[in-house]
mmCIF file of C-alpha atoms in Angstrom:
data_model
loop_
_atom_site.group_PDB
_atom_site.id
_atom_site.type_symbol
_atom_site.label_atom_id
_atom_site.label_comp_id
_atom_site.label_asym_id
_atom_site.label_seq_id
_atom_site.Cartn_x
_atom_site.Cartn_y
_atom_site.Cartn_z
ATOM 1 C CA MET A 1 8.810 -12.523 -21.383
ATOM 2 C CA ASN A 2 8.979 -9.415 -23.489
ATOM 3 C CA THR A 3 9.049 -5.926 -22.029
ATOM 4 C CA ARG A 4 5.451 -5.107 -22.958
ATOM 5 C CA HIS A 5 4.048 -8.102 -21.067
ATOM 6 C CA ASN A 6 6.370 -7.391 -18.172
ATOM 7 C CA ARG A 7 5.010 -3.833 -17.912
ATOM 8 C CA LYS A 8 1.427 -5.143 -18.000
ATOM 9 C CA THR A 9 2.236 -7.598 -15.219
ATOM 10 C CA GLN A 10 3.891 -4.888 -13.124
ATOM 11 C CA SER A 11 0.975 -2.517 -13.680
ATOM 12 C CA LEU A 12 -1.547 -5.193 -12.725
ATOM 13 C CA ALA A 13 0.500 -6.084 -9.652
ATOM 14 C CA THR A 14 0.796 -2.422 -8.665
ATOM 15 C CA GLN A 15 -2.934 -1.840 -9.098
ATOM 16 C CA SER A 16 -3.705 -4.970 -7.087
ATOM 17 C CA ALA A 17 -1.377 -3.914 -4.265
ATOM 18 C CA GLU A 18 -2.848 -0.402 -4.164
ATOM 19 C CA LEU A 19 -6.348 -1.855 -4.138
ATOM 20 C CA ALA A 20 -5.373 -4.236 -1.342
ATOM 21 C CA MET A 21 -4.242 -1.241 0.708
ATOM 22 C CA ALA A 22 -7.178 1.057 -0.117
ATOM 23 C CA VAL A 23 -10.075 -1.338 0.484
ATOM 24 C CA PRO A 24 -9.395 -2.028 4.202
ATOM 25 C CA GLN A 25 -8.878 1.700 4.824
ATOM 26 C CA VAL A 26 -12.215 2.578 3.218
ATOM 27 C CA MET A 27 -14.022 -0.254 4.993
ATOM 28 C CA ALA A 28 -12.558 0.678 8.380
ATOM 29 C CA HIS A 29 -13.576 4.314 7.979
ATOM 30 C CA ARG A 30 -17.087 3.518 6.802
ATOM 31 C CA LEU A 31 -17.743 0.813 9.401
ATOM 32 C CA THR A 32 -16.505 3.115 12.152
ATOM 33 C CA ARG A 33 -18.816 5.857 10.905
ATOM 34 C CA MET A 34 -21.737 3.425 10.857
ATOM 35 C CA ALA A 35 -20.961 2.301 14.393
ATOM 36 C CA LEU A 36 -20.642 5.875 15.653
ATOM 37 C CA ALA A 37 -23.845 6.938 13.874
ATOM 38 C CA GLY A 38 -25.892 4.202 15.511
ATOM 39 C CA ALA A 39 -29.601 4.100 14.794
ATOM 40 C CA ARG A 40 -29.759 7.784 13.786
ATOM 41 C CA PRO A 41 -27.158 8.562 11.114
ATOM 42 C CA SER A 42 -26.637 12.211 10.245
ATOM 43 C CA ALA A 43 -27.434 13.582 6.792
ATOM 44 C CA ARG A 44 -23.710 13.412 6.009
ATOM 45 C CA ASP A 45 -23.580 9.746 7.058
ATOM 46 C CA GLN A 46 -26.681 8.952 5.025
ATOM 47 C CA ARG A 47 -25.129 10.559 1.921
ATOM 48 C CA GLU A 48 -21.941 8.542 2.417
ATOM 49 C CA MET A 49 -23.888 5.289 2.831
ATOM 50 C CA SER A 50 -26.008 6.022 -0.213
ATOM 51 C CA GLU A 51 -22.898 6.811 -2.252
ATOM 52 C CA MET A 52 -21.305 3.611 -0.965
ATOM 53 C CA VAL A 53 -24.130 1.542 -2.463
ATOM 54 C CA SER A 54 -24.372 3.353 -5.791
ATOM 55 C CA GLU A 55 -20.625 3.478 -6.443
ATOM 56 C CA LYS A 56 -20.323 -0.286 -6.173
ATOM 57 C CA SER A 57 -22.847 -0.944 -8.923
ATOM 58 C CA THR A 58 -21.301 1.777 -11.087
ATOM 59 C CA ALA A 59 -17.771 0.414 -10.659
ATOM 60 C CA PHE A 60 -18.976 -3.153 -11.242
ATOM 61 C CA PHE A 61 -20.720 -2.181 -14.478
ATOM 62 C CA ALA A 62 -17.729 -0.164 -15.665
ATOM 63 C CA SER A 63 -15.412 -3.067 -14.859
ATOM 64 C CA TRP A 64 -17.499 -5.666 -16.695
ATOM 65 C CA SER A 65 -17.980 -3.368 -19.672
ATOM 66 C CA ALA A 66 -14.258 -2.670 -19.932
ATOM 67 C CA MET A 67 -13.464 -6.387 -19.667
ATOM 68 C CA ALA A 68 -16.056 -7.278 -22.291
ATOM 69 C CA MET A 69 -14.754 -4.707 -24.767
ATOM 70 C CA GLU A 70 -11.134 -5.722 -24.198
ATOM 71 C CA SER A 71 -12.094 -9.411 -24.524
ATOM 72 C CA ILE A 72 -13.696 -8.728 -27.895
ATOM 73 C CA ARG A 73 -10.634 -6.795 -29.058
ATOM 74 C CA THR A 74 -8.172 -9.459 -27.924
ATOM 75 C CA GLN A 75 -10.268 -12.304 -29.360
ATOM 76 C CA GLN A 76 -10.215 -10.593 -32.734
ATOM 77 C CA ALA A 77 -6.440 -10.165 -32.521
ATOM 78 C CA LEU A 78 -5.988 -13.821 -31.509
ATOM 79 C CA ALA A 79 -8.260 -14.995 -34.322
ATOM 80 C CA THR A 80 -6.252 -12.971 -36.806
ATOM 81 C CA SER A 81 -3.038 -14.549 -35.514
ATOM 82 C CA VAL A 82 -4.452 -18.068 -35.728
ATOM 83 C CA MET A 83 -5.809 -17.495 -39.225
ATOM 84 C CA GLY A 84 -2.396 -16.181 -40.263
ATOM 85 C CA MET A 85 -0.744 -19.349 -38.967
ATOM 86 C CA TRP A 86 -3.040 -21.536 -41.061
ATOM 87 C CA SER A 87 -2.662 -19.661 -44.324
ATOM 88 C CA PRO A 88 0.087 -20.778 -46.731
ATOM 89 C CA ALA A 89 1.687 -17.340 -46.474
ATOM 90 C CA GLY A 90 1.786 -17.569 -42.692
ATOM 91 C CA TRP A 91 3.425 -20.972 -42.376
ATOM 92 C CA GLY A 92 6.581 -20.728 -40.399
ATOM 93 C CA GLN A 93 6.025 -17.081 -39.453
ATOM 94 C CA ALA A 94 4.178 -17.678 -36.195
ATOM 95 C CA SER A 95 4.787 -20.333 -33.606
ATOM 96 C CA MET A 96 2.669 -21.783 -30.863
ATOM 97 C CA GLY A 97 4.982 -20.065 -28.367
ATOM 98 C CA ALA A 98 4.215 -16.692 -29.921
ATOM 99 C CA LEU A 99 0.511 -17.477 -29.793
ATOM 100 C CA ALA A 100 0.774 -18.520 -26.136
ATOM 101 C CA SER A 101 2.600 -15.279 -25.370
ATOM 102 C CA GLN A 102 -0.121 -13.323 -27.149
ATOM 103 C CA MET A 103 -2.802 -15.156 -25.144
ATOM 104 C CA HIS A 104 -0.946 -14.360 -21.914
ATOM 105 C CA GLY A 105 -0.814 -10.690 -22.857
ATOM 106 C CA ALA A 106 -4.510 -10.751 -23.741
ATOM 107 C CA ALA A 107 -5.421 -12.188 -20.348
ATOM 108 C CA LEU A 108 -3.352 -9.541 -18.551
ATOM 109 C CA SER A 109 -4.957 -6.841 -20.657
ATOM 110 C CA VAL A 110 -8.502 -8.017 -19.877
ATOM 111 C CA LEU A 111 -7.703 -8.215 -16.153
ATOM 112 C CA GLY A 112 -6.078 -4.787 -16.192
ATOM 113 C CA HIS A 113 -9.047 -3.194 -17.938
ATOM 114 C CA GLY A 114 -11.436 -4.814 -15.454
ATOM 115 C CA LEU A 115 -9.453 -3.771 -12.412
ATOM 116 C CA ARG A 116 -8.981 -0.161 -13.492
ATOM 117 C CA PRO A 117 -12.470 1.247 -12.602
ATOM 118 C CA VAL A 118 -12.565 -0.521 -9.223
ATOM 119 C CA HIS A 119 -8.998 0.553 -8.438
ATOM 120 C CA ARG A 120 -9.675 4.155 -9.429
ATOM 121 C CA LYS A 121 -12.757 4.425 -7.183
ATOM 122 C CA ALA A 122 -11.274 2.615 -4.174
ATOM 123 C CA VAL A 123 -8.057 4.640 -4.178
ATOM 124 C CA ALA A 124 -9.997 7.893 -4.607
ATOM 125 C CA ASN A 125 -12.280 6.914 -1.703
ATOM 126 C CA ALA A 126 -9.312 6.072 0.516
ATOM 127 C CA LYS A 127 -7.749 9.487 -0.167
ATOM 128 C CA ARG A 128 -11.050 11.328 0.337
ATOM 129 C CA LEU A 129 -12.017 9.479 3.516
ATOM 130 C CA ALA A 130 -8.546 9.915 5.007
ATOM 131 C CA ARG A 131 -9.221 13.680 4.975
ATOM 132 C CA THR A 132 -12.779 13.289 6.322
ATOM 133 C CA PRO A 133 -13.343 13.370 10.078
ATOM 134 C CA LEU A 134 -15.393 10.520 11.518
ATOM 135 C CA ARG A 135 -17.806 12.907 13.187
#
């Protein structure tokens, strides 16, 4: 595996691990606040709950948009590689192994672009809520 793909894999693994740590922290804080608020949440609690709903749709849209754009970009690059393999000038220059490696890198790139907005928001929420008192 070349260094570029290895870095993408490490970055994706790091983002996934950070997300796996941030999500339970955010959920625990928010669920505790909901439980403490009971039937009459304060204005602060209502703002947090409202933000909780809106940020999910925003992050989801940003994630899907980023994945779609990166998918289009990588599909164009893969198509160019395949077309180069089939042209007389490209014979012998590209192998199926190189194409498989390029496809692997494309998949990692699409996943990384999709994870980035969700990761960014979850980690920011974990940091913010860690500083916020429950009451």
